[in-house]
């Protein structure tokens, strides 16, 4: 899996460097090319994150902690179930801890959005005075 991801990243980098000549392109071609580059950058970032997760999973195997949940939440199952590991071999959390983390993330995001709206509202009022 790791080697396959590395090959895909290398291929994308090679294609990107070969196709980076802007001569003879109009504005629309350049904009489209730039959008494609941005998408590739985001995909490469995800792949780098995945490679890092794989490396960390391999280290946990060496440390004999692979399959143990790192969440330690209130509802933690302790061990990550085999079915989950087969689907997500580099996961660090059991299902319960993953659900807790996602729930907290949603709450945090909502709080930040509301806080941003409040700041915007206060700034608008201040500008009127």
mmCIF file of C-alpha atoms in Angstrom:
data_model
loop_
_atom_site.group_PDB
_atom_site.id
_atom_site.type_symbol
_atom_site.label_atom_id
_atom_site.label_comp_id
_atom_site.label_asym_id
_atom_site.label_seq_id
_atom_site.Cartn_x
_atom_site.Cartn_y
_atom_site.Cartn_z
ATOM 1 C CA UNK A 1 0.000 0.000 0.000
ATOM 2 C CA UNK A 2 2.783 2.381 0.969
ATOM 3 C CA UNK A 3 4.842 1.672 -2.160
ATOM 4 C CA UNK A 4 1.791 2.073 -4.373
ATOM 5 C CA UNK A 5 1.020 5.489 -2.856
ATOM 6 C CA UNK A 6 4.635 6.557 -3.293
ATOM 7 C CA UNK A 7 4.568 5.522 -6.969
ATOM 8 C CA UNK A 8 1.331 7.450 -7.537
ATOM 9 C CA UNK A 9 2.757 10.578 -5.912
ATOM 10 C CA UNK A 10 5.959 10.332 -7.952
ATOM 11 C CA UNK A 11 3.941 9.909 -11.149
ATOM 12 C CA UNK A 12 1.819 12.983 -10.372
ATOM 13 C CA UNK A 13 4.889 15.068 -9.589
ATOM 14 C CA UNK A 14 6.514 13.935 -12.850
ATOM 15 C CA UNK A 15 3.378 14.757 -14.856
ATOM 16 C CA UNK A 16 3.076 18.119 -13.128
ATOM 17 C CA UNK A 17 6.657 19.139 -13.887
ATOM 18 C CA UNK A 18 6.409 17.975 -17.505
ATOM 19 C CA UNK A 19 3.125 19.800 -18.063
ATOM 20 C CA UNK A 20 4.037 23.068 -16.366
ATOM 21 C CA UNK A 21 4.963 25.013 -19.532
ATOM 22 C CA UNK A 22 2.595 27.957 -19.895
ATOM 23 C CA UNK A 23 3.666 28.986 -23.422
ATOM 24 C CA UNK A 24 0.848 29.224 -25.951
ATOM 25 C CA UNK A 25 -1.960 28.909 -23.419
ATOM 26 C CA UNK A 26 -4.810 31.344 -23.098
ATOM 27 C CA UNK A 27 -6.249 32.634 -19.835
ATOM 28 C CA UNK A 28 -8.856 29.889 -19.600
ATOM 29 C CA UNK A 29 -6.260 27.171 -20.155
ATOM 30 C CA UNK A 30 -4.049 28.694 -17.475
ATOM 31 C CA UNK A 31 -6.947 28.979 -15.017
ATOM 32 C CA UNK A 32 -7.964 25.381 -15.674
ATOM 33 C CA UNK A 33 -4.382 24.219 -15.279
ATOM 34 C CA UNK A 34 -4.032 26.133 -12.009
ATOM 35 C CA UNK A 35 -7.253 24.585 -10.697
ATOM 36 C CA UNK A 36 -5.934 21.127 -11.616
ATOM 37 C CA UNK A 37 -2.672 21.873 -9.821
ATOM 38 C CA UNK A 38 -4.563 22.933 -6.705
ATOM 39 C CA UNK A 39 -6.657 19.752 -6.744
ATOM 40 C CA UNK A 40 -3.514 17.658 -7.186
ATOM 41 C CA UNK A 41 -1.877 19.485 -4.290
ATOM 42 C CA UNK A 42 -4.844 18.690 -2.044
ATOM 43 C CA UNK A 43 -4.826 15.054 -3.151
ATOM 44 C CA UNK A 44 -1.095 14.819 -2.551
ATOM 45 C CA UNK A 45 -1.557 16.276 0.938
ATOM 46 C CA UNK A 46 -4.133 13.577 1.683
ATOM 47 C CA UNK A 47 -1.808 10.920 0.343
ATOM 48 C CA UNK A 48 1.052 12.272 2.469
ATOM 49 C CA UNK A 49 -1.236 12.099 5.492
ATOM 50 C CA UNK A 50 -2.130 8.533 4.571
ATOM 51 C CA UNK A 51 1.556 7.616 4.211
ATOM 52 C CA UNK A 52 2.266 9.122 7.615
ATOM 53 C CA UNK A 53 -0.605 7.118 9.102
ATOM 54 C CA UNK A 54 0.772 3.941 7.530
ATOM 55 C CA UNK A 55 4.255 4.638 8.912
ATOM 56 C CA UNK A 56 2.769 5.216 12.362
ATOM 57 C CA UNK A 57 0.762 1.981 12.114
ATOM 58 C CA UNK A 58 3.929 0.080 11.205
ATOM 59 C CA UNK A 59 5.640 1.609 14.230
ATOM 60 C CA UNK A 60 2.735 0.541 16.453
ATOM 61 C CA UNK A 61 3.128 -2.994 15.109
ATOM 62 C CA UNK A 62 6.809 -2.901 16.111
ATOM 63 C CA UNK A 63 5.868 -1.493 19.523
ATOM 64 C CA UNK A 64 3.183 -4.190 19.903
ATOM 65 C CA UNK A 65 0.505 -1.546 20.444
ATOM 66 C CA UNK A 66 -1.189 -2.013 17.071
ATOM 67 C CA UNK A 67 -4.925 -2.512 17.469
ATOM 68 C CA UNK A 68 -5.100 -0.731 20.819
ATOM 69 C CA UNK A 69 -7.319 2.340 20.914
ATOM 70 C CA UNK A 70 -5.500 5.581 21.650
ATOM 71 C CA UNK A 71 -8.674 7.503 22.471
ATOM 72 C CA UNK A 72 -9.135 6.427 26.045
ATOM 73 C CA UNK A 73 -12.527 8.082 26.156
ATOM 74 C CA UNK A 74 -15.325 7.368 28.564
ATOM 75 C CA UNK A 75 -16.868 4.757 26.245
ATOM 76 C CA UNK A 76 -13.544 3.389 24.941
ATOM 77 C CA UNK A 77 -13.570 -0.237 23.872
ATOM 78 C CA UNK A 78 -9.839 -0.597 24.566
ATOM 79 C CA UNK A 79 -9.087 -2.702 21.526
ATOM 80 C CA UNK A 80 -9.962 -1.852 17.951
ATOM 81 C CA UNK A 81 -12.105 -4.571 16.423
ATOM 82 C CA UNK A 82 -10.566 -6.716 13.706
ATOM 83 C CA UNK A 83 -13.224 -5.767 11.144
ATOM 84 C CA UNK A 84 -12.407 -2.079 11.606
ATOM 85 C CA UNK A 85 -8.685 -2.752 11.272
ATOM 86 C CA UNK A 86 -9.277 -4.649 8.040
ATOM 87 C CA UNK A 87 -11.149 -1.694 6.560
ATOM 88 C CA UNK A 88 -8.931 1.023 8.095
ATOM 89 C CA UNK A 89 -5.601 -0.657 8.883
ATOM 90 C CA UNK A 90 -4.021 2.582 10.098
ATOM 91 C CA UNK A 91 -6.846 3.696 12.399
ATOM 92 C CA UNK A 92 -5.925 4.716 15.942
ATOM 93 C CA UNK A 93 -9.392 4.777 17.486
ATOM 94 C CA UNK A 94 -12.114 2.274 18.267
ATOM 95 C CA UNK A 95 -15.586 3.002 16.897
ATOM 96 C CA UNK A 96 -16.821 4.556 20.157
ATOM 97 C CA UNK A 97 -13.854 6.926 20.482
ATOM 98 C CA UNK A 98 -14.106 7.854 16.780
ATOM 99 C CA UNK A 99 -17.787 8.707 17.238
ATOM 100 C CA UNK A 100 -16.977 10.779 20.343
ATOM 101 C CA UNK A 101 -14.218 12.628 18.489
ATOM 102 C CA UNK A 102 -16.482 13.373 15.512
ATOM 103 C CA UNK A 103 -19.259 14.580 17.805
ATOM 104 C CA UNK A 104 -16.864 16.897 19.651
ATOM 105 C CA UNK A 105 -15.481 18.145 16.348
ATOM 106 C CA UNK A 106 -18.974 19.072 15.137
ATOM 107 C CA UNK A 107 -19.687 20.905 18.386
ATOM 108 C CA UNK A 108 -16.366 22.755 18.164
ATOM 109 C CA UNK A 109 -16.994 23.706 14.534
ATOM 110 C CA UNK A 110 -20.472 24.993 15.362
ATOM 111 C CA UNK A 111 -19.074 26.987 18.295
ATOM 112 C CA UNK A 112 -16.379 28.531 16.095
ATOM 113 C CA UNK A 113 -18.917 29.436 13.416
ATOM 114 C CA UNK A 114 -21.219 31.070 15.975
ATOM 115 C CA UNK A 115 -18.283 32.906 17.509
ATOM 116 C CA UNK A 116 -17.300 34.153 14.051
ATOM 117 C CA UNK A 117 -20.810 35.425 13.420
ATOM 118 C CA UNK A 118 -20.813 37.226 16.752
ATOM 119 C CA UNK A 119 -17.470 38.870 15.972
ATOM 120 C CA UNK A 120 -18.766 39.923 12.584
ATOM 121 C CA UNK A 121 -21.909 41.371 14.124
ATOM 122 C CA UNK A 122 -19.935 43.317 16.733
ATOM 123 C CA UNK A 123 -17.560 44.656 14.088
ATOM 124 C CA UNK A 124 -20.466 45.822 11.931
ATOM 125 C CA UNK A 125 -22.030 47.651 14.878
ATOM 126 C CA UNK A 126 -18.703 49.270 15.787
ATOM 127 C CA UNK A 127 -18.301 50.574 12.228
ATOM 128 C CA UNK A 128 -21.645 52.365 12.422
ATOM 129 C CA UNK A 129 -20.504 54.504 15.355
#
